[in-house]
Short mmCIF file of C-alpha atoms and ligand atoms in Angstrom, two decimals:
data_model
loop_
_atom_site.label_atom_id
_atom_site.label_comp_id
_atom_site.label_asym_id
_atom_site.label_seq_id
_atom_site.Cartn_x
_atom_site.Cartn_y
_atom_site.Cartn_z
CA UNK N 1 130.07 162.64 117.71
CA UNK N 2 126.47 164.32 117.46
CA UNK N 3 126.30 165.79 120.97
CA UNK N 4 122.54 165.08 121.22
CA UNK N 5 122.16 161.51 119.56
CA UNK N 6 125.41 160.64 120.95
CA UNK N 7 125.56 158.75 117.12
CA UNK N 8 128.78 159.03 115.19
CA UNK N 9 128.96 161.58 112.62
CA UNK N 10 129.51 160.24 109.02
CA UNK N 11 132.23 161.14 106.25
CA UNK N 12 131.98 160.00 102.88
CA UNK N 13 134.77 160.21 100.24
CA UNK N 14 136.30 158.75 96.62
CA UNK N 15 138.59 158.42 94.16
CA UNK N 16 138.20 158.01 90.21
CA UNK N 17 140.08 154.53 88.95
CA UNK N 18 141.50 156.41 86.01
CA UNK N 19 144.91 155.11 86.90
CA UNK N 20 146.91 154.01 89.87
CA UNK N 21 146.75 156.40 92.78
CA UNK N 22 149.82 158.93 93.91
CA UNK N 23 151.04 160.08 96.65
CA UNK N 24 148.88 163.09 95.74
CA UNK N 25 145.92 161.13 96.35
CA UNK N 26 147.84 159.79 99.06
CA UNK N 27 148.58 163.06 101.03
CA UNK N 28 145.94 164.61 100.18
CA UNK N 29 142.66 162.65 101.26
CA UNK N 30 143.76 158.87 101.38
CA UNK N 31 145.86 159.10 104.65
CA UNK N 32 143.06 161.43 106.13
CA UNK N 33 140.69 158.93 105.58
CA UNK N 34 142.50 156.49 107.52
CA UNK N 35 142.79 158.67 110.53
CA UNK N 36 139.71 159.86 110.61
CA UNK N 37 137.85 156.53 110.00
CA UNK N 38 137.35 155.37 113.82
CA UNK N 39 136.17 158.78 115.08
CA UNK N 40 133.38 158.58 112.10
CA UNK N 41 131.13 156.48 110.46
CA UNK N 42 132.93 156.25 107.53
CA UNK N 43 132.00 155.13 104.02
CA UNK N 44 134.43 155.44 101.22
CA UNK N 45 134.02 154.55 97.36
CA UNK N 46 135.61 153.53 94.01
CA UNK N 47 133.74 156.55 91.66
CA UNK N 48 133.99 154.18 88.40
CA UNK N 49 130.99 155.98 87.24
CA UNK N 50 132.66 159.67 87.52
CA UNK N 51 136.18 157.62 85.46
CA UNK N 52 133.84 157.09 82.71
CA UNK N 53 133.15 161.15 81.92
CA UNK N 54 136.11 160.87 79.92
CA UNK N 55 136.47 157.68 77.87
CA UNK N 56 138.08 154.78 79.48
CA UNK N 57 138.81 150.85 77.83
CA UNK N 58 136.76 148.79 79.36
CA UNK N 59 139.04 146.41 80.60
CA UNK N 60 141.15 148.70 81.91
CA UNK N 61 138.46 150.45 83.95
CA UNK N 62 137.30 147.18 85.48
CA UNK N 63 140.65 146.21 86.61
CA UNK N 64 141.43 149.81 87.63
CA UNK N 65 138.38 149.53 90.38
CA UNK N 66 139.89 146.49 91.69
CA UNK N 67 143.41 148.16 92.17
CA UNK N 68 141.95 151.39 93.75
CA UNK N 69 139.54 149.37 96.23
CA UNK N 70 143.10 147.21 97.26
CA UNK N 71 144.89 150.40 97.78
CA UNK N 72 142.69 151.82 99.96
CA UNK N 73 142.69 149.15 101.99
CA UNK N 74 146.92 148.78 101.62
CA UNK N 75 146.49 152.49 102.54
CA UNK N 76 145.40 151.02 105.48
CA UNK N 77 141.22 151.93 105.10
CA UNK N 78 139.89 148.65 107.62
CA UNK N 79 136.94 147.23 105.34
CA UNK N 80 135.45 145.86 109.28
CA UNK N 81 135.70 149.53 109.75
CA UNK N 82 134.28 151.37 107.12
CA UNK N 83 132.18 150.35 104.39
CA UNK N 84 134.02 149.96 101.02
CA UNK N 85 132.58 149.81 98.04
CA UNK N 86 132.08 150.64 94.03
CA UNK N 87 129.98 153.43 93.05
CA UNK N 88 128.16 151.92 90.27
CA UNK N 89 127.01 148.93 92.69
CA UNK N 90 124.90 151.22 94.36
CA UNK N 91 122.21 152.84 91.50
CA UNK N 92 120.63 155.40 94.06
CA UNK N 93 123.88 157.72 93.47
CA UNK N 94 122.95 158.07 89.63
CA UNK N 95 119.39 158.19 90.43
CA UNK N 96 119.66 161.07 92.98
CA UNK N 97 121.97 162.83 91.16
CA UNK N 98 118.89 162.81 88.31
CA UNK N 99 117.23 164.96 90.68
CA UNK N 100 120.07 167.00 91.85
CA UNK N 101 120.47 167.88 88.11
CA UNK N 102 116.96 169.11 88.03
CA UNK N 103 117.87 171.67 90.37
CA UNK N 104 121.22 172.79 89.82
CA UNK N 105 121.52 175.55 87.44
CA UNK N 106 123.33 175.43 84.47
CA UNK N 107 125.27 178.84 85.25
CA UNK N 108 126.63 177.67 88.78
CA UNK N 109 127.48 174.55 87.05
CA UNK N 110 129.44 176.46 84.31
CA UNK N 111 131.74 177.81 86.72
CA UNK N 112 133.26 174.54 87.77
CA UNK N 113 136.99 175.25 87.51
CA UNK N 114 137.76 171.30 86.99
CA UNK N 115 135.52 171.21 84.55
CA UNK N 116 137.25 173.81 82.34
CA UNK N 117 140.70 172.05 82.99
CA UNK N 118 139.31 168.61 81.98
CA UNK N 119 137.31 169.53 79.23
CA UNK N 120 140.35 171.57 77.76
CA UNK N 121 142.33 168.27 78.14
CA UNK N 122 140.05 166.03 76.09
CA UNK N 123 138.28 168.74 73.48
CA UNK N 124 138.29 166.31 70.97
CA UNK N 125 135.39 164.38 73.03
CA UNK N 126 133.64 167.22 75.84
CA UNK N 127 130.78 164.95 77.08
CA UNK N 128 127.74 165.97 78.78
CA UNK N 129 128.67 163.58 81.65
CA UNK N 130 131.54 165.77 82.07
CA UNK N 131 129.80 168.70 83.09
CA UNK N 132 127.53 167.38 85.09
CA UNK N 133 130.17 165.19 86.85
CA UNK N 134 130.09 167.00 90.21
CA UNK N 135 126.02 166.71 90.14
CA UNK N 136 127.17 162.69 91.06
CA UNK N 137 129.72 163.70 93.28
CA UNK N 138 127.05 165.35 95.25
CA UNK N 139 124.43 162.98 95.06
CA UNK N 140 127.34 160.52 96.34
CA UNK N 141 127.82 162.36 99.17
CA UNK N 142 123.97 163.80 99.73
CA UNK N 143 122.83 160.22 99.73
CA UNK N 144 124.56 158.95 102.90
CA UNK N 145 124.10 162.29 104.91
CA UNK N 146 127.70 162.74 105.00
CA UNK N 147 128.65 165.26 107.31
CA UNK N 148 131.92 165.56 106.65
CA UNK N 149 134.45 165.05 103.20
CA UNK N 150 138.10 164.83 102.93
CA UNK N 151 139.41 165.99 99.87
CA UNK N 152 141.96 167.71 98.50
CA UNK N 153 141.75 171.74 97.88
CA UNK N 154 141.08 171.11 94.07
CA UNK N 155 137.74 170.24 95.22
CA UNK N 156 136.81 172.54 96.73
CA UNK N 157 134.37 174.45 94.72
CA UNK N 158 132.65 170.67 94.19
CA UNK N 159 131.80 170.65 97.89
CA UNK N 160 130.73 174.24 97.69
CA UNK N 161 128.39 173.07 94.82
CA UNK N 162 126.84 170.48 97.08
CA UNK N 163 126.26 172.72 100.20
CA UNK N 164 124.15 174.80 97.70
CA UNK N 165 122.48 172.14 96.31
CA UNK N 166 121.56 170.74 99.61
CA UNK N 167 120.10 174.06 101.37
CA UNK N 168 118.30 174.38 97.77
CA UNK N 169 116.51 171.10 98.03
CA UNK N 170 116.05 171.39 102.03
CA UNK N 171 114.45 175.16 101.13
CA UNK N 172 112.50 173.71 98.17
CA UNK N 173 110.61 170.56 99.91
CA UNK N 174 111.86 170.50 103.33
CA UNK N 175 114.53 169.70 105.59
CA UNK N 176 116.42 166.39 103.78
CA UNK N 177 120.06 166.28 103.59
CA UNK N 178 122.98 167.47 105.95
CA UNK N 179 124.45 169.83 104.48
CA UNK N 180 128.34 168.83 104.43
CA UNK N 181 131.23 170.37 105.74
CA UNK N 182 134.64 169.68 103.13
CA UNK N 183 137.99 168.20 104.91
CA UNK N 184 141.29 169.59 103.49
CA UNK N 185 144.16 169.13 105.06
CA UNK N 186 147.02 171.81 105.68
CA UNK N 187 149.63 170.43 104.33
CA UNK N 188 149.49 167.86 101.85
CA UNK N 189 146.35 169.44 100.34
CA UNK N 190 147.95 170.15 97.02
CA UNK N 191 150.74 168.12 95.69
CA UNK N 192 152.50 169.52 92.85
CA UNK N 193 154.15 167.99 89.34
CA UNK N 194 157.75 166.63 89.96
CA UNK N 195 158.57 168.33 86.46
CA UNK N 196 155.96 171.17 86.22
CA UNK N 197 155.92 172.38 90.59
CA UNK N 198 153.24 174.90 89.35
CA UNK N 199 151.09 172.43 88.30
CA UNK N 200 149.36 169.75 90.70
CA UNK N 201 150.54 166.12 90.88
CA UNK N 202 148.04 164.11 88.24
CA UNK N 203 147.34 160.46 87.95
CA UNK N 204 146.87 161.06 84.43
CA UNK N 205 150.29 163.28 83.84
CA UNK N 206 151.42 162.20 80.10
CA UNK N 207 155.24 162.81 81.60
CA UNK N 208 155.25 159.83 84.51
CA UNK N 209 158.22 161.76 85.97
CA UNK N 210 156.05 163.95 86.99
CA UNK N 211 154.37 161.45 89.46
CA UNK N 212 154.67 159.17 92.51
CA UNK N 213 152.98 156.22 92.11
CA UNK N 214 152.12 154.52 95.48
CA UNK N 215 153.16 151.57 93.48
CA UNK N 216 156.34 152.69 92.22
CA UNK N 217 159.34 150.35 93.01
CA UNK N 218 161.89 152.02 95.55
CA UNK N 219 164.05 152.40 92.63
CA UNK N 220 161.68 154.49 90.28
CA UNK N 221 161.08 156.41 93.93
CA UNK N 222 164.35 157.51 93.96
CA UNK N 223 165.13 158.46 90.28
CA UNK N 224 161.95 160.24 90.42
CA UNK N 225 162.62 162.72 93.36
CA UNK N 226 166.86 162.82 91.96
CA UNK N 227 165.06 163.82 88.51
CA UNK N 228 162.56 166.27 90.34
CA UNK N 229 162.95 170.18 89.03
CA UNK N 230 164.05 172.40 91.40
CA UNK N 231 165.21 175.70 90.93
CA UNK N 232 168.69 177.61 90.47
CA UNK N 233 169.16 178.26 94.15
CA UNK N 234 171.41 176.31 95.74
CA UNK N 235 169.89 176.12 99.70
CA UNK N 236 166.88 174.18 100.97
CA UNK N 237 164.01 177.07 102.11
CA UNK N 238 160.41 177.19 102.01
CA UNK N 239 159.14 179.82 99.61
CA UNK N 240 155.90 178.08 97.88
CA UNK N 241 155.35 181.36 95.17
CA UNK N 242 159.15 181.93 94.34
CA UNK N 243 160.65 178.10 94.46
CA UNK N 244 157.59 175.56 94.18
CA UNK N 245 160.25 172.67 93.24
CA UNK N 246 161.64 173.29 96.52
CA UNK N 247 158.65 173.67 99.05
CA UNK N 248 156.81 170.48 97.04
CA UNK N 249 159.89 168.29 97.95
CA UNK N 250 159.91 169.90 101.65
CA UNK N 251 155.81 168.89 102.20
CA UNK N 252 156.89 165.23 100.89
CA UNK N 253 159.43 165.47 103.43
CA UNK N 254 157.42 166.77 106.25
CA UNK N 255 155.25 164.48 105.57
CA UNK N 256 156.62 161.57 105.67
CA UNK N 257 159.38 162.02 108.04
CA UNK N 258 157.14 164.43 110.49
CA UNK N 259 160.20 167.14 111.08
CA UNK N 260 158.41 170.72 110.33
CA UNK N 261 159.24 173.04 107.39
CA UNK N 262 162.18 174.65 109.84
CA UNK N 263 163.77 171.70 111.15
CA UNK N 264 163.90 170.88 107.27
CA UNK N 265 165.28 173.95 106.32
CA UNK N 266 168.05 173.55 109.36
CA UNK N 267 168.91 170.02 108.85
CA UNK N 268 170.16 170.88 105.28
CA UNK N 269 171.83 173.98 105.87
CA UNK N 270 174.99 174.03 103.95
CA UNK N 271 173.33 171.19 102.28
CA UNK N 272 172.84 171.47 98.60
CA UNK N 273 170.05 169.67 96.19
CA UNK N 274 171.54 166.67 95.63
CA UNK N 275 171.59 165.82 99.65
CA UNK N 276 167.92 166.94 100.15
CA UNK N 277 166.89 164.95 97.08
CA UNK N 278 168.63 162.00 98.57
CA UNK N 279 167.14 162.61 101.77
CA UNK N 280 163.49 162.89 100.55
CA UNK N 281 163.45 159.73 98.06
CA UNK N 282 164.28 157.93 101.25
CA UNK N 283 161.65 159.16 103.54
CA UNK N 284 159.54 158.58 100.61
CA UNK N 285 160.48 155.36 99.68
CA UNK N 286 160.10 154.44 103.67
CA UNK N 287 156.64 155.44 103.45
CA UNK N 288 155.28 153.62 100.02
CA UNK N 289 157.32 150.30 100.54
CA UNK N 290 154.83 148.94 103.41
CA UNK N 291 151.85 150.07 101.35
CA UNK N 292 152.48 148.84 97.83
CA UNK N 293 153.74 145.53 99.49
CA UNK N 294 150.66 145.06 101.60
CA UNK N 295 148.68 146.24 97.63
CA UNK N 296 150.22 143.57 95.95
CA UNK N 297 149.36 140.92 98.71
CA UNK N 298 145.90 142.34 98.98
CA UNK N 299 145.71 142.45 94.74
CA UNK N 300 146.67 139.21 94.44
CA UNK N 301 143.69 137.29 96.80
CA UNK N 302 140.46 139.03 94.57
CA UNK N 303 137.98 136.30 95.84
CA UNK N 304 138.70 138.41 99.12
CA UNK N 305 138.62 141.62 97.35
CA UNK N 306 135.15 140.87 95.94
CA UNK N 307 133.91 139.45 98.59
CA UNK N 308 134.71 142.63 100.83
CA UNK N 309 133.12 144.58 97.72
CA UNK N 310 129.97 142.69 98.09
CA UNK N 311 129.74 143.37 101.63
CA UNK N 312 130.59 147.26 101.79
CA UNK N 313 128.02 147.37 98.61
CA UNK N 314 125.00 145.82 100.60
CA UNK N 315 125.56 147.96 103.40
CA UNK N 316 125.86 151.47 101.59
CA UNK N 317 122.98 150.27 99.03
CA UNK N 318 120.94 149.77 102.02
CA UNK N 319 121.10 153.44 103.63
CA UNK N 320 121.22 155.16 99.87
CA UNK N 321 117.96 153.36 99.68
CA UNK N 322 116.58 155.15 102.54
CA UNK N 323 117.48 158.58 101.64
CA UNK N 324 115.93 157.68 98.09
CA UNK N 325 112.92 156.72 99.03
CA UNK N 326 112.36 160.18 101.15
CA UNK N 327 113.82 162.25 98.84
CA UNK N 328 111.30 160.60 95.64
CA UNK N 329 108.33 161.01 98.01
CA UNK N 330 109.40 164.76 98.72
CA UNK N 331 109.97 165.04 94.87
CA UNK N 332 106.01 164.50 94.09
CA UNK N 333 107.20 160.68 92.21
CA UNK N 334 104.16 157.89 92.97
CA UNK N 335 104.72 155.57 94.92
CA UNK N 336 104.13 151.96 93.91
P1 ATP O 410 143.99 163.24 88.70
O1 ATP O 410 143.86 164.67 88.30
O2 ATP O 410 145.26 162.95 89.44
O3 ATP O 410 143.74 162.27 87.62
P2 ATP O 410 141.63 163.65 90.12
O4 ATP O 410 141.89 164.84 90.97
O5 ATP O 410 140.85 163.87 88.88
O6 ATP O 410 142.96 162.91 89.80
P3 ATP O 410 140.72 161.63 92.03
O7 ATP O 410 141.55 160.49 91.79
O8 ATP O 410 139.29 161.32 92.13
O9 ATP O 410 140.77 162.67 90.90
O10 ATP O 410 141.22 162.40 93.34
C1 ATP O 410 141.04 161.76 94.57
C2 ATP O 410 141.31 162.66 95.73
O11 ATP O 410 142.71 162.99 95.78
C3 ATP O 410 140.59 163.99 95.71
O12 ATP O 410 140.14 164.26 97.03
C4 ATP O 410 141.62 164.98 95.27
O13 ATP O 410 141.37 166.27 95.78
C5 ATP O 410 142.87 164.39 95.88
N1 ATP O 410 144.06 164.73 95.08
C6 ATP O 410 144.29 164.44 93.78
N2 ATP O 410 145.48 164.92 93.37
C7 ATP O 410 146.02 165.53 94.47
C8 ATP O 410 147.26 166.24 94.68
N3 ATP O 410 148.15 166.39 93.73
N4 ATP O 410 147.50 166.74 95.92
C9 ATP O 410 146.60 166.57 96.92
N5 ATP O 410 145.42 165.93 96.77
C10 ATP O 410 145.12 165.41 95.56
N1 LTN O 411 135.51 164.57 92.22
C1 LTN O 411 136.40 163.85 93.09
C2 LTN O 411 136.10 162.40 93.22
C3 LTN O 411 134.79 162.19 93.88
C4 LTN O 411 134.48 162.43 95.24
C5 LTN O 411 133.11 162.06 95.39
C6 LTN O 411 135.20 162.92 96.31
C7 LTN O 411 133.65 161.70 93.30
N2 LTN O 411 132.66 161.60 94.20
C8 LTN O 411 132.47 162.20 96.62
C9 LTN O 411 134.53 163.07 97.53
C10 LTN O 411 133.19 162.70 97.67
C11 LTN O 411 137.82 164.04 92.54
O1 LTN O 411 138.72 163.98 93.27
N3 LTN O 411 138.03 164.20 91.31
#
């Protein structure tokens, strides 16, 4: 709350519908989203246009937006609370971020980190849309004044991007955009690979062992975490840089059952792997049941789903529009 308009503060935050979302998506941002959404004015969004920097079937992406808009609201993100919507429904993200690439430089740019992952992923098609991918993700978040934006760590350096990018425009015209603050949580903020712990939890892992779908059946939940790779110690402690397997399978835990890291580690003592795992597919599979089976009610009724859609996107397109306009009069564009 803004201590001298006595106006709620605003957060802003999305999610690419490149495939169904994890529990890495989940852990990470999702469930902070849902907490955080009726102490803010909250707007979150399906980033379609960021899914197509790397090439996507058409079909596929189109259906994809639908399933990621029902699983935020399965996640349990109150459409009567905050405004959902679909990026590309509201054009005054892409046309801010126009400007925003006008003034970013193409050195700071360079140094994206997820950019170098991604583009070493798909090198047999880098596109320029890749690069300038978190250009959009800070015009998304520029546009509505967001003061605040939960992510997870690995974006990080995006939000750091955006902060410059706002100061630079505020410096260059004059005082515009907040300039945001990032939300990461503690724990949660980096979910690691089932089969590779060093490596963070993907939606778009090749191995799906790897992964926790949040609309995995309980069975798949459970062969997943029995399959998960540990290490060749045989007790259950937290040690993140020497056993990754481990600690990845205690934050599920701790997350989803709510005892801490050394309750954990005393619960299982004298406890091997194969209790633990046991243990943690059923915390896990408490947690996901409720949500996929409120998805696949919430799937199945898209009138509903598109109507909300329409809604949220009237209501977002309507403040973008706002910020637009000031921000094309501050540019030097005519106005008609
Ligand atoms: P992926 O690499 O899984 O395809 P992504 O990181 O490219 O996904 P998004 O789906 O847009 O992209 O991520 C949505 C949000 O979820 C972001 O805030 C991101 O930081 C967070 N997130 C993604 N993966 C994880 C993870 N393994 N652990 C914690 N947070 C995550
Ligand atoms: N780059 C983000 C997705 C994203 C986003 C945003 C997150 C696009 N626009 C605005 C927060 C705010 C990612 O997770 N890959």
């Amino acid at each position: 709350m803004n201590k001298i308009t006595g106006q709620k503060k605003t957060i802003l935050s999305g999610m690419q519908p490149t495939n169904n979302l994890t529990i890495g998506q989940y852990f990470g941002a999702l469930k902070n989203w849902v907490e955080l959404q009726h102490d803010y004015d909250s707007l979150f969004c399906v980033v379609d246009q960021h899914a197509i920097t790397v090439r996507q079937e058409p079909a596929n992406l189109r259906r994809r937006s639908l399933d990621v808009a029902a699983m935020y609201m399965a996640a349990g993100i109150d459409p009567t609370v905050s405004t959902l919507f679909i990026q590309s429904h509201v054009p005054e993200h892409a046309q801010l971020a126009w400007i925003l690439n006008c003034l970013a430089s193409f050195g700071e740019v360079s140094r994206m980190t997820q950019f170098k992952d991604k583009s070493a992923q798909h090198a047999d098609n880098v596109t320029v849309g890749l690069f300038t991918y978190p250009i959009l993700m800070a015009a998304d978040i520029l546009v509505y004044n967001a003061d605040l934006v939960p992510v997870g760590e690995d974006q990080r350096q995006h939000l750091e991007l955006t902060r410059n990018l706002a100061e630079r425009f505020n410096f260059h015209y004059s005082p515009t955009f907040t300039v945001p603050e990032p939300f990461i949580p503690k724990v949660g903020s980096k979910i690691m690979s089932l089969q590779e712990p060093e490596k963070k939890m993907s939606k778009s892992d090749a191995n799906e062992k790897s992964t926790v779908f949040l609309t995995d059946t309980d069975a798949e939940i459970r062969n997943k975490i029995k399959r998960a790779v540990t290490d060749s110690g045989t007790d259950i402690v937290f040690d993140a840089a020497k056993r990754p397997g481990v600690a990845n399978l205690m934050t599920i835990h701790h997350i989803c059952t709510g005892r801490s890291l050394a309750e954990i580690e005393s619960d299982f003592t004298g406890l091997g792997y194969g209790d633990f795992k046991e243990a943690v597919g059923e915390s896990l599979v408490a947690l996901v049941r409720p949500v996929r089976e409120r998805y696949d009610a919430l799937r199945a009724d898209e009138d509903g789903l598109m109507n909300t859609l329409r809604v949220g996107a009237e209501h977002a397109r309507e403040r973008a529009r706002n910020t637009l306009r000031k921000v094309y009069k501050k540019t030097g564009f005519v106005e008609l």
